[in-house]
Tab-separated table of C-alpha atoms and ligand atoms in Angstrom:
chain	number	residue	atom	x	y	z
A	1	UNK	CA	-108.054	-112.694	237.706
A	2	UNK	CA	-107.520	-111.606	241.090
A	3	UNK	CA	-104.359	-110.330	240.712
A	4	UNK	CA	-105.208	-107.979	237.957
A	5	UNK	CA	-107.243	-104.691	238.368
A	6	UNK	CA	-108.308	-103.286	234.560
A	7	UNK	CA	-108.675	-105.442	231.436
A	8	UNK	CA	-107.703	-103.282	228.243
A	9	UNK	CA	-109.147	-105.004	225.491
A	10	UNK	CA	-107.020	-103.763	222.454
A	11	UNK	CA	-103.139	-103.426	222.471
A	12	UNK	CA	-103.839	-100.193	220.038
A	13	UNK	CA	-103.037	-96.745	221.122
A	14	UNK	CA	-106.171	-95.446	223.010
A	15	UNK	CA	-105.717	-98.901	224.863
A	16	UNK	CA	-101.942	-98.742	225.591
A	17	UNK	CA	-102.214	-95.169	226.369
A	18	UNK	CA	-105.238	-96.261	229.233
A	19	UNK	CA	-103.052	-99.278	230.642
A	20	UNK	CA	-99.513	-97.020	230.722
A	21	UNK	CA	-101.194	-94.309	232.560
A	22	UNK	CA	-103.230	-96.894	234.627
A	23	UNK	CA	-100.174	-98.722	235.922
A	24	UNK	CA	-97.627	-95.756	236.231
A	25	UNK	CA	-99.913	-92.958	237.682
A	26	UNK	CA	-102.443	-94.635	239.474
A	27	UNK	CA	-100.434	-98.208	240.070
A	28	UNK	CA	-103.062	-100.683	238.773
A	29	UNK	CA	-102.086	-103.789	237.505
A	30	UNK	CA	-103.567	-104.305	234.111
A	31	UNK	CA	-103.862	-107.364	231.885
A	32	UNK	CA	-103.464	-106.323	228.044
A	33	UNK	CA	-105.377	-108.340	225.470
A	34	UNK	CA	-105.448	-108.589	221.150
A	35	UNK	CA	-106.280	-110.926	219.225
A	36	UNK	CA	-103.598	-110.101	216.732
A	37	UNK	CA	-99.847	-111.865	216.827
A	38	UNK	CA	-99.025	-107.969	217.177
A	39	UNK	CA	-99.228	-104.916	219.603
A	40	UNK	CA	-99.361	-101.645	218.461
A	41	UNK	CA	-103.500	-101.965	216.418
A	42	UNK	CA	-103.191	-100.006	213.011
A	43	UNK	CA	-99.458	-98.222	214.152
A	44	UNK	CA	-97.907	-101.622	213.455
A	45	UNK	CA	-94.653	-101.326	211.775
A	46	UNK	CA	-92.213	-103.740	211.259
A	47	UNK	CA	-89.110	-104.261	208.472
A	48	UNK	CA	-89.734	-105.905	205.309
A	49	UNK	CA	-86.751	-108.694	206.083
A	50	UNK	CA	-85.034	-108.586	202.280
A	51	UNK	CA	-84.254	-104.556	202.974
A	52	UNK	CA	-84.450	-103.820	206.174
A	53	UNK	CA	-86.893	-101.001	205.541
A	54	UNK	CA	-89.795	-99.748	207.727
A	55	UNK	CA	-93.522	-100.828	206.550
A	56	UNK	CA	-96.602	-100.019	208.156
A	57	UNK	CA	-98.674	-102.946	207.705
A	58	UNK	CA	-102.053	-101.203	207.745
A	59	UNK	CA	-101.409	-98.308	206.076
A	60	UNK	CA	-99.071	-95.081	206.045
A	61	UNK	CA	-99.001	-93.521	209.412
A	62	UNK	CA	-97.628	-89.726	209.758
A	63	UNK	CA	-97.515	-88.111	213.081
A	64	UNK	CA	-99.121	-84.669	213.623
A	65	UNK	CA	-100.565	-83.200	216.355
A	66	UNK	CA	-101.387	-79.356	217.883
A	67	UNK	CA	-102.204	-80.518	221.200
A	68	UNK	CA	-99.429	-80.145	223.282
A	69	UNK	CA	-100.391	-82.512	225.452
A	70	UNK	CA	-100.410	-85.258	223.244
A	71	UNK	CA	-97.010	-84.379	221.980
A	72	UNK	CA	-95.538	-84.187	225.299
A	73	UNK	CA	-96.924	-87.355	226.098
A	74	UNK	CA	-95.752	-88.839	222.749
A	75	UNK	CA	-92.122	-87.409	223.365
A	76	UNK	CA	-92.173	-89.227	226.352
A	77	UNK	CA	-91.545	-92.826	224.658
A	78	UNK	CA	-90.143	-91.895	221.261
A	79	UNK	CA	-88.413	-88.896	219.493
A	80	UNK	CA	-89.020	-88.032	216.308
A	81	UNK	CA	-87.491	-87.258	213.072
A	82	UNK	CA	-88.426	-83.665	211.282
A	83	UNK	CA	-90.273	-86.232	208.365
A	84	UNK	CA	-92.327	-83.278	206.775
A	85	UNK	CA	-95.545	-84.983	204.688
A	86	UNK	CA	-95.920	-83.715	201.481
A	87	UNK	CA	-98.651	-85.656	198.913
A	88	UNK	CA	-98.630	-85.886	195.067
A	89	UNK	CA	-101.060	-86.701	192.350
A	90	UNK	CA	-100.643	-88.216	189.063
A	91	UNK	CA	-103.350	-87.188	186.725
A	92	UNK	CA	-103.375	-88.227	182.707
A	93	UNK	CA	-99.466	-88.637	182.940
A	94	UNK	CA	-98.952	-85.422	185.183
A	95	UNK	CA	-97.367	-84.929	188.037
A	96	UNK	CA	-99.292	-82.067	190.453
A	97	UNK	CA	-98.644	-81.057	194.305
A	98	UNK	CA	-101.153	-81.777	196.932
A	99	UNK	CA	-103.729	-80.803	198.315
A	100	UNK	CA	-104.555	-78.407	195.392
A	101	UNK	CA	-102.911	-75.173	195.782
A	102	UNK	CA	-101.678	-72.042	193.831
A	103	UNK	CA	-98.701	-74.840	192.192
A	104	UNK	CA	-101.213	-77.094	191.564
A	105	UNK	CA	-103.703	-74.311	189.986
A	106	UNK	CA	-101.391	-72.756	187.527
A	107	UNK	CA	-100.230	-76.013	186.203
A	108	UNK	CA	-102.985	-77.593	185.540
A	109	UNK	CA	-104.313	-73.916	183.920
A	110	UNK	CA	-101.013	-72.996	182.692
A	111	UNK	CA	-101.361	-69.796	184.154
A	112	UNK	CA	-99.431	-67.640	186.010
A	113	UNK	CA	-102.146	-66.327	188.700
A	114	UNK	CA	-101.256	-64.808	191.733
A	115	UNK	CA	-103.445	-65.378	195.067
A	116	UNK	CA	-106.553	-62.917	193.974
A	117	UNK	CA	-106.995	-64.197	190.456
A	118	UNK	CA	-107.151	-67.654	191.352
A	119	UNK	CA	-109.459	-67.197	194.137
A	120	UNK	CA	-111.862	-65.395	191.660
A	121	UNK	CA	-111.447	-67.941	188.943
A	122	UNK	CA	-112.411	-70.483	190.780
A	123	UNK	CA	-114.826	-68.911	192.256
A	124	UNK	CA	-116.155	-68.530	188.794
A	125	UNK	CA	-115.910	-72.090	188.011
A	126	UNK	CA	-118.031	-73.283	191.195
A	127	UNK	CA	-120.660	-70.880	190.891
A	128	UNK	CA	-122.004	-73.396	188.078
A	129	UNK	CA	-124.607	-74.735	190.334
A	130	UNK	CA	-126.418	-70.971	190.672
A	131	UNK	CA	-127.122	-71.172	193.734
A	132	UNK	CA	-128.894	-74.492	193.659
A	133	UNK	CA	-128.435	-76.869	196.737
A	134	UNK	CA	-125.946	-79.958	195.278
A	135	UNK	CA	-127.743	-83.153	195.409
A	136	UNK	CA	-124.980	-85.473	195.250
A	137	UNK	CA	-121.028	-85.665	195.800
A	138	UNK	CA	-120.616	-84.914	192.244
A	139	UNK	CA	-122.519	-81.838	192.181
A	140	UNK	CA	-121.154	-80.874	195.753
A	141	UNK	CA	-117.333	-81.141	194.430
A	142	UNK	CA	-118.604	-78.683	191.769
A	143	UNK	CA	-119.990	-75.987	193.937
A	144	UNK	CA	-116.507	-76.351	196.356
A	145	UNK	CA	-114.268	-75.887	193.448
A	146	UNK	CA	-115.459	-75.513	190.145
A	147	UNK	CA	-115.608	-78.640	187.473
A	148	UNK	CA	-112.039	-78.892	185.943
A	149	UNK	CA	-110.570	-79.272	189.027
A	150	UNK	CA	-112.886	-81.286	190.695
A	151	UNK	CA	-112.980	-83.509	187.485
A	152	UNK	CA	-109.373	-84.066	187.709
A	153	UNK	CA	-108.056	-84.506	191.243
A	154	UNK	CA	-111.202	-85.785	193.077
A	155	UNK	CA	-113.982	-87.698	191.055
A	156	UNK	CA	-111.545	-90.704	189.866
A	157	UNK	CA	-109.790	-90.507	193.188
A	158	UNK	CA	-113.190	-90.548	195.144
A	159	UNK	CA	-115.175	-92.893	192.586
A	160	UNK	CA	-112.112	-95.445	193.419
A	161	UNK	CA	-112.353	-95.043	197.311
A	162	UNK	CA	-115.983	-95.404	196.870
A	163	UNK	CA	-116.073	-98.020	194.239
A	164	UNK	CA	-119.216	-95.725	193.146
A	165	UNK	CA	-119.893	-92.893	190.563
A	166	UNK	CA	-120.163	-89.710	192.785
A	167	UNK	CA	-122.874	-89.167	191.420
A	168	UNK	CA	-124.739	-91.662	193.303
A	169	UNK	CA	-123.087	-90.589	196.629
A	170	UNK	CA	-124.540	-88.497	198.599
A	171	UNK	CA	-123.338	-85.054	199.359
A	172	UNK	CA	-122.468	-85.366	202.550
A	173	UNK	CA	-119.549	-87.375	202.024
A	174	UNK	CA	-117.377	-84.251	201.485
A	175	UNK	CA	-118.059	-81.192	203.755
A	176	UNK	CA	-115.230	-79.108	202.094
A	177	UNK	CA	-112.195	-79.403	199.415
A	178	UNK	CA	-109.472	-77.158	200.861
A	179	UNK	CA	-107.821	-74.872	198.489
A	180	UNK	CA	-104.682	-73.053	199.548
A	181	UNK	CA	-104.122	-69.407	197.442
A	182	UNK	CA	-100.062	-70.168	198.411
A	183	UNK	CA	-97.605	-72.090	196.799
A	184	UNK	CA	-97.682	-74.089	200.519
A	185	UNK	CA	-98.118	-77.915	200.150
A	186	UNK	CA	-97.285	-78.688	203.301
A	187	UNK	CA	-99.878	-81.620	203.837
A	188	UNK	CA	-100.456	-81.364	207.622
A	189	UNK	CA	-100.566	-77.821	209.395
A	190	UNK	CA	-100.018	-78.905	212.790
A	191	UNK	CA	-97.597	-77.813	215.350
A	192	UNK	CA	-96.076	-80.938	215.394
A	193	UNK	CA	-94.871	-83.180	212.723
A	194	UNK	CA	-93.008	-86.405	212.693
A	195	UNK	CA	-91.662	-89.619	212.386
A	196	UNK	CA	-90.527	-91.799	215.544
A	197	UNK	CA	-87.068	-92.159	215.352
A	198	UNK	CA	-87.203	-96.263	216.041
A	199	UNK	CA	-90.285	-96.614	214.289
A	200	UNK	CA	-93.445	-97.143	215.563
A	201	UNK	CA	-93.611	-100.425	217.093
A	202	UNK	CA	-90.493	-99.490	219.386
A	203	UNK	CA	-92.858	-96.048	220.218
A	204	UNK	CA	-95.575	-98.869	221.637
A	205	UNK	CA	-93.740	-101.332	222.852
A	206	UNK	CA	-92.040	-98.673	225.810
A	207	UNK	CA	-95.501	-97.778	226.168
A	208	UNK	CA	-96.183	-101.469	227.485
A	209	UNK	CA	-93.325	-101.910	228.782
A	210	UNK	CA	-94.377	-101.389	232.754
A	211	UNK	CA	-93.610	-104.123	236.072
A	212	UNK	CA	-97.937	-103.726	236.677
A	213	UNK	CA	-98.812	-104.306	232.568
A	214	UNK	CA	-99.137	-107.720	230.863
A	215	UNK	CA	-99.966	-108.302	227.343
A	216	UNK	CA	-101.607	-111.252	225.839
A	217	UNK	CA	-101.660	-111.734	221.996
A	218	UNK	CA	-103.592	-114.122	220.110
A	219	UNK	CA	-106.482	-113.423	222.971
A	220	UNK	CA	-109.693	-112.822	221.032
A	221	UNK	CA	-112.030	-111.490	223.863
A	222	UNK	CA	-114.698	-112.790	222.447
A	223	UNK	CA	-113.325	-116.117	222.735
A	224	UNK	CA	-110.958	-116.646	225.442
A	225	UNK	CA	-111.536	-118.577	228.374
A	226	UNK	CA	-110.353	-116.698	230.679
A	227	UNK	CA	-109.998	-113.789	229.885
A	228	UNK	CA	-113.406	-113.119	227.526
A	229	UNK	CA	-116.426	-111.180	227.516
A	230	UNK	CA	-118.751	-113.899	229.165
A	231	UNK	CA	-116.278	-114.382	232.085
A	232	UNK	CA	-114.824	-111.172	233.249
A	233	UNK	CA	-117.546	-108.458	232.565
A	234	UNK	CA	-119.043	-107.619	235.951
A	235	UNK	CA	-115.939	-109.223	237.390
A	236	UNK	CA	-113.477	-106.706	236.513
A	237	UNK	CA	-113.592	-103.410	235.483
A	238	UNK	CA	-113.060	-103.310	231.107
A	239	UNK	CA	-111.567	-100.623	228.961
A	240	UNK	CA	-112.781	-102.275	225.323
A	241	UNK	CA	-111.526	-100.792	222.245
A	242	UNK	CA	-112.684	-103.772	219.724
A	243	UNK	CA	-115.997	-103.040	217.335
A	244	UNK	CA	-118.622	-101.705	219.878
A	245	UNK	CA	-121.623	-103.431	217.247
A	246	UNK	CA	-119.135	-107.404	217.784
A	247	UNK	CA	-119.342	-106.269	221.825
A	248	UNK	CA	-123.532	-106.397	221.312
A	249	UNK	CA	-123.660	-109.294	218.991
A	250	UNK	CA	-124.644	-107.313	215.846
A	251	UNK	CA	-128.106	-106.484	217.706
A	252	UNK	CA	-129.005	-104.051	215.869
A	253	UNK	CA	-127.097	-104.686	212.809
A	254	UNK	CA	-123.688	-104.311	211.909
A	255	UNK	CA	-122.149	-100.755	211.152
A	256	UNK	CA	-120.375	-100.080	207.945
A	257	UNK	CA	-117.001	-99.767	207.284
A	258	UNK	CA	-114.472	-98.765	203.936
A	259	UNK	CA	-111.489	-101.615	204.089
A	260	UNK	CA	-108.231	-101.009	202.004
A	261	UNK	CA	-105.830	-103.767	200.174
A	262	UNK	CA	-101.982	-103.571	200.183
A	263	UNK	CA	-100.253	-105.050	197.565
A	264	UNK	CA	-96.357	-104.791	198.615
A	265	UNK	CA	-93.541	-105.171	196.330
A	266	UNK	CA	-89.765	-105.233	196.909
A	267	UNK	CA	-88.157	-103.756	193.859
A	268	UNK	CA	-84.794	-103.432	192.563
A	269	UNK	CA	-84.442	-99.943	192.446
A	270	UNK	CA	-83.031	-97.716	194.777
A	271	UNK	CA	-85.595	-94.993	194.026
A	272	UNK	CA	-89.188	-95.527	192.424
A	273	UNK	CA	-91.233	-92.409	192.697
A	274	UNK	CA	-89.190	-89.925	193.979
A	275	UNK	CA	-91.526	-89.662	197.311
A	276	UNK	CA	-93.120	-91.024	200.076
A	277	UNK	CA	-96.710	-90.968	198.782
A	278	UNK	CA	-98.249	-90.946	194.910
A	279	UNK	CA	-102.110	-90.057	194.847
A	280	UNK	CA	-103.587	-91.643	191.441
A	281	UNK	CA	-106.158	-89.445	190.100
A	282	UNK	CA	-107.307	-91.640	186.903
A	283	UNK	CA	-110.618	-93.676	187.217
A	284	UNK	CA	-108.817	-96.393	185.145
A	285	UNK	CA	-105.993	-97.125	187.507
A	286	UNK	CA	-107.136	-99.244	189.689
A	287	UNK	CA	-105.155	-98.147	192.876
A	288	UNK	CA	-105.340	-94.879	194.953
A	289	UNK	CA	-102.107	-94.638	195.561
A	290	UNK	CA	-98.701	-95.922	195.602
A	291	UNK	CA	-96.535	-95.419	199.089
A	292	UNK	CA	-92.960	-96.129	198.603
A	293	UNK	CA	-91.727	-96.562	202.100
A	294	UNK	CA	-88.010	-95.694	201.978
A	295	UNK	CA	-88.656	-91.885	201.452
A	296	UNK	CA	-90.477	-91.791	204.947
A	297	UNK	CA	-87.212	-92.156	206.701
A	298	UNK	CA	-84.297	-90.530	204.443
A	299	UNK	CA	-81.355	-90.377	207.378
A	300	UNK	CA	-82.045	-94.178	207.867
A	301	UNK	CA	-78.999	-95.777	206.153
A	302	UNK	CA	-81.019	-97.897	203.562
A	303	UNK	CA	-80.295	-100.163	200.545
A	304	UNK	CA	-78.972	-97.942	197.517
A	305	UNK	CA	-80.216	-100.667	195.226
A	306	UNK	CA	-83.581	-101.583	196.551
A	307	UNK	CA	-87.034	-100.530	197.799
A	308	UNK	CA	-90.501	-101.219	199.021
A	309	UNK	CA	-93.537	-100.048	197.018
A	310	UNK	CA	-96.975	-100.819	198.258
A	311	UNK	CA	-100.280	-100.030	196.545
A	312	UNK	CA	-103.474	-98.946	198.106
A	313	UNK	CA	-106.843	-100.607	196.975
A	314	UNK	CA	-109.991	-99.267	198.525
A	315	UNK	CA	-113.453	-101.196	198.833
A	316	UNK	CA	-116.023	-101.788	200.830
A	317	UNK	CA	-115.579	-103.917	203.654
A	318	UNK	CA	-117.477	-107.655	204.388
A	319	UNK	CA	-117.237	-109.719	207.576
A	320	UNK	CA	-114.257	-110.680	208.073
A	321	UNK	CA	-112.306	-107.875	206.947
A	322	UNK	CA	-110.405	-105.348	208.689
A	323	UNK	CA	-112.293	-102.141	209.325
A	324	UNK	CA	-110.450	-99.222	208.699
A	325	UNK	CA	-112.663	-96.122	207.281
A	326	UNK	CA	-116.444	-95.871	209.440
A	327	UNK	CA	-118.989	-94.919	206.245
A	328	UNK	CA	-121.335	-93.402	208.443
A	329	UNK	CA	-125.042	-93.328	206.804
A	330	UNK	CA	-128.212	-92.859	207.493
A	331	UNK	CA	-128.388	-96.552	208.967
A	332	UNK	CA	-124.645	-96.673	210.935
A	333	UNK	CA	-125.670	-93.270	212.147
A	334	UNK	CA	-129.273	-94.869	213.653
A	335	UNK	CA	-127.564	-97.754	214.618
A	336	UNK	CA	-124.687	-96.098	216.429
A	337	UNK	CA	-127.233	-94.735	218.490
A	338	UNK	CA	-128.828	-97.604	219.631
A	339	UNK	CA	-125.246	-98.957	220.676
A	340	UNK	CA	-124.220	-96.165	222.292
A	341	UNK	CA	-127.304	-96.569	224.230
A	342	UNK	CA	-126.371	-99.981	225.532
A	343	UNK	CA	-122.700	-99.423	226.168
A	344	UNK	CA	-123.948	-96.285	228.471
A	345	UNK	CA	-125.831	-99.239	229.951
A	346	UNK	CA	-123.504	-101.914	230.438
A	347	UNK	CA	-121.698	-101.436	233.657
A	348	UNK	CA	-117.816	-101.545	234.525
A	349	UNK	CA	-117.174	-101.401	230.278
A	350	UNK	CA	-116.017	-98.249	228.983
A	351	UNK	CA	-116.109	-98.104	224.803
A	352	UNK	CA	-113.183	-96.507	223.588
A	353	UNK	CA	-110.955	-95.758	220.515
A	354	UNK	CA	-111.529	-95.856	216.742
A	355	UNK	CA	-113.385	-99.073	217.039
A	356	UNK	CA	-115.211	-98.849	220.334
A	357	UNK	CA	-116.921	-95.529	218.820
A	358	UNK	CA	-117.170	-96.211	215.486
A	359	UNK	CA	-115.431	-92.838	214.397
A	360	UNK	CA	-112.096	-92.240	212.234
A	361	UNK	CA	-109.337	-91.023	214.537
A	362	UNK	CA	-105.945	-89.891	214.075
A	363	UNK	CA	-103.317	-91.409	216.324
A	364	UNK	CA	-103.063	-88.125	218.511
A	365	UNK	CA	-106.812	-87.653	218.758
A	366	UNK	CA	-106.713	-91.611	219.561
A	367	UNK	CA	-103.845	-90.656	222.610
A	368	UNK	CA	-105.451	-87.432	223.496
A	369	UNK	CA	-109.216	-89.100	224.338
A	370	UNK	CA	-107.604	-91.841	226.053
A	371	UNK	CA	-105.709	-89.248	227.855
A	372	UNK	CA	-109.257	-87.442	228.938
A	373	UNK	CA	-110.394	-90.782	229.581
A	374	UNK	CA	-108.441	-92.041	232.522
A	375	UNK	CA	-108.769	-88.539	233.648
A	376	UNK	CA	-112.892	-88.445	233.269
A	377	UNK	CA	-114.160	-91.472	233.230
A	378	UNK	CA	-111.495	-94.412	234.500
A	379	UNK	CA	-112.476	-93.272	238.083
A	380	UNK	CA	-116.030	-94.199	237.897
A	381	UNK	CA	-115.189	-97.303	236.099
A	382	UNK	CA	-112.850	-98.700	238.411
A	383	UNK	CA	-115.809	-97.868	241.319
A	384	UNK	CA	-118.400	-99.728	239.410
A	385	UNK	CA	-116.442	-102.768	237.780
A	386	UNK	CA	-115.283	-104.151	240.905
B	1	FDA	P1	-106.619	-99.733	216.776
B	1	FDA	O1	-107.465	-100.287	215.695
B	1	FDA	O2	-105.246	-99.321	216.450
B	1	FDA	O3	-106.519	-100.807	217.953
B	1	FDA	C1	-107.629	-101.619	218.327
B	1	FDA	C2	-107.101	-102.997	218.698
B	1	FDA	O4	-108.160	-103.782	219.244
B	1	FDA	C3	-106.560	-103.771	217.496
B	1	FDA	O5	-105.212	-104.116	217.712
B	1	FDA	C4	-107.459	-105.001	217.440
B	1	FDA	O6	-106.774	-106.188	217.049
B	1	FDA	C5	-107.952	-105.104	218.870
B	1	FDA	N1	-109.189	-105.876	218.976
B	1	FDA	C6	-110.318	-105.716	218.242
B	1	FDA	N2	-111.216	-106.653	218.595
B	1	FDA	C7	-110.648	-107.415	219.568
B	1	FDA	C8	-111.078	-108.547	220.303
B	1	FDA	N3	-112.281	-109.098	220.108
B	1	FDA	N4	-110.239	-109.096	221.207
B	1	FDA	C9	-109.002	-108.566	221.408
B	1	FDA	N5	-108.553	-107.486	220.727
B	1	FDA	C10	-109.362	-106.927	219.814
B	1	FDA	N6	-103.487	-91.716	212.091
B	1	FDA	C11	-102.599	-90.677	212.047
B	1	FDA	O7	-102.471	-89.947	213.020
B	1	FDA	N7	-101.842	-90.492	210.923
B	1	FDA	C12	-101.935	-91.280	209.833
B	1	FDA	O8	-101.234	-91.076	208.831
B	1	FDA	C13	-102.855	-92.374	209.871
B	1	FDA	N8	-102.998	-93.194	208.815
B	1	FDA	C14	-103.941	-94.174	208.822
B	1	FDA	C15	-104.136	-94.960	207.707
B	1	FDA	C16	-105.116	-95.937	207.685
B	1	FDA	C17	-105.305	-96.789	206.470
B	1	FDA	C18	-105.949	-96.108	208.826
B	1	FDA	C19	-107.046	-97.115	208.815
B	1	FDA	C20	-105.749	-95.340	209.952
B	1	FDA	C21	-104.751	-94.359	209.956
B	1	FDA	N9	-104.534	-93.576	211.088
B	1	FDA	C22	-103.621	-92.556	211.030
B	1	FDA	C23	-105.337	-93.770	212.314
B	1	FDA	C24	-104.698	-94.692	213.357
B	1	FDA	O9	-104.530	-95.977	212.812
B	1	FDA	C25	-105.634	-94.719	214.573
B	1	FDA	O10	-105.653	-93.459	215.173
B	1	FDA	C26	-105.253	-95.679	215.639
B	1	FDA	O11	-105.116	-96.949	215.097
B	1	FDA	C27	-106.328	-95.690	216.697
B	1	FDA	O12	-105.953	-96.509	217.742
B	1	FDA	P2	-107.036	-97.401	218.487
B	1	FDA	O13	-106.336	-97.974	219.660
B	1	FDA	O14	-108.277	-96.646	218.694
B	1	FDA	O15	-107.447	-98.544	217.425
């Protein structure tokens, strides 16, 4: 490895966004390993080959961001489309707007409040509790926004993400339910909204694309000969963005994570829902929701006479699955601690990204830490791996 200067384990976006500023500010050459067939981490996107049409393979991705200089940075590689998110729910064969707002409200009431009279009925409806601290996520939905709602558009939704009645989950697991007192269901209020023009894996591949970067795929670090833990730590200075608890060897205990299913169909319709993304609210449908991936890019010249659906199963996650949502109790939270504790001892690594810090992070908080990273801590790192 002498003719590299940084390892970047990860080919997601905190780890491109380290090795593209690496190689083009400061000119290091940097080696690029994942162990997936893939670049790009959870922003893979690639075309389902009977339509031609765009499909993130882990999951809907929608770009928003109020830091400009994530978007600036963003723009830099990609353009993108004015896609403006928008989220529904189908509750007991009824169509409402998300998140709940005055629309939603006066359906599901069939009222006709304005802003003042909804804000005091359901502040009538969550004052159920009297006062009394809510001693589970049922109980906690109540107190946010009174019962009917919360029946209707959370508990099924939440007891399906969970796989648990919320009334065994703990509070904590919602800190608020927004509410907006406007007929505004814009789902993201950001500065900046949308989709990249090319899609997403063209956005990352111009990110790698560099003289002084090299990716590997199929390179597991935890496995690779040359280029794995055992060999090049204390060798080489190492910007890791895999599971900080597989970097220690589970040593003190693995940390929790929510994994998802897709099931992805290719049906012969031009138009199944109407929309990019279908919440199910019902505890007896057994998805969340239902993405239907044409309606994410409506000036791409698509089949008339065909589309992609793919559902959305949530569960809890065993070895061997992918990680995608950190649970975060009592025991990750202890645990987390004890890692973090190591990885501030473990010299020439740096821990980064959703995985390195065991924390949920959008794509532009993902680009904007990696950002602060080269810019904080990459110096010392570079002094102390060599
Ligand atoms: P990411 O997980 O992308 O990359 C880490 C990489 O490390 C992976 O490619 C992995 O293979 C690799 N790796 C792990 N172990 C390794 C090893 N031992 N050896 C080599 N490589 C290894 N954000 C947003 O802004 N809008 C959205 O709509 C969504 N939607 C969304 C849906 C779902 C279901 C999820 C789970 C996440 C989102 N996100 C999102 C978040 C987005 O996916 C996230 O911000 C980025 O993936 C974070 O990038 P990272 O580089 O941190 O991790």
């Amino acid at each position: 490895s002498g003719d590299v200067d940084l390892l970047v384990v990860g080919a997601g976006f905190y780890g491109l966004t380290v090795a593209e500023r690496a190689a083009n500010e400061l000119g290091l050459r940097v080696q690029v390993i994942d162990r997936r067939p893939h670049i790009g981490g959870n922003a893979y996107s690639e075309l389902e080959p009977s339509t031609g049409i765009e499909v993130h393979r882990y999951g809907a991705h929608l770009f928003h961001t109020s830091n400009e200089r994530v978007w600036e940075y963003a723009n830099r590689f990609t353009a993108f489309t004015g896609y403006v998110h928008h989220v529904y729910t189908t509750y007991r064969g009824e169509v409402f707007p998300m998140p709940i707002n005055l629309g939603t409200i006066n359906q599901f009431f069939r009222s006709a409040h304005g802003p003042a009279a909804a804000r005091a009925l359901i502040a009538e409806q969550a004052s159920e509790l009297e006062g009394r601290e809510p001693t589970n996520l049922d109980e906690k939905g109540v107190s946010l926004i009174g019962r009917p709602l919360y029946e209707a558009f959370i508990r099924g939704y939440t007891a399906k993400q969970w796989q648990t009645d919320p009334r065994e989950l703990p509070a904590s697991v919602i800190a608020r339910l927004p509410v907006r007192y406007t007929y505004d269901n814009r789902y993201f209020a950001d500065t900046h909204e949308g989709l990249p023009v090319d899609g997403y894996t063209a956005w990352l591949t111009r990110m790698a694309d560099h003289p002084r970067i090299d990716v590997r795929l199929d390179t597991d670090f935890f496995a690779d000969h040359d280029l794995g833990r055992d060999r090049v730590v204390g060798q080489l200075p190492v910007v890791y963005t895999g599971p900080v608890d597989r970097y220690f060897d589970y040593a003190e205990g693995p940390l929790s994570w929510r994994t998802l299913d897709f099931e992805e169909e290719v049906l012969g319709v031009g138009d199944f829902q109407g929309t990019s993304v279908m919440n199910y609210a019902d505890d007896d449908v057994p998805y969340t929701r239902i993405h239907e991936f044409r309606h994410f890019h409506p000036e791409r010249d698509y089949p008339r006479d065909r589309t992609v659906i793919m559902r959305e199963f949530s569960r809890f996650a065993e070895p061997g699955d992918e990680p995608y949502y950190p649970i975060g109790t009592a025991t990750d939270r202890a645990r987390l601690l004890a890692y973090r504790d190591r990885a501030a001892h473990e010299p020439g690594v740096h821990f980064g990204g959703r995985l390195g810090t065991y924390q949920y992070l959008d794509m532009h908080m993902a680009i904007g830490s990696a950002l602060a990273a080269v810019d904080n801590q990459l110096p010392d790192l570079l002094a102390a791996g060599r």
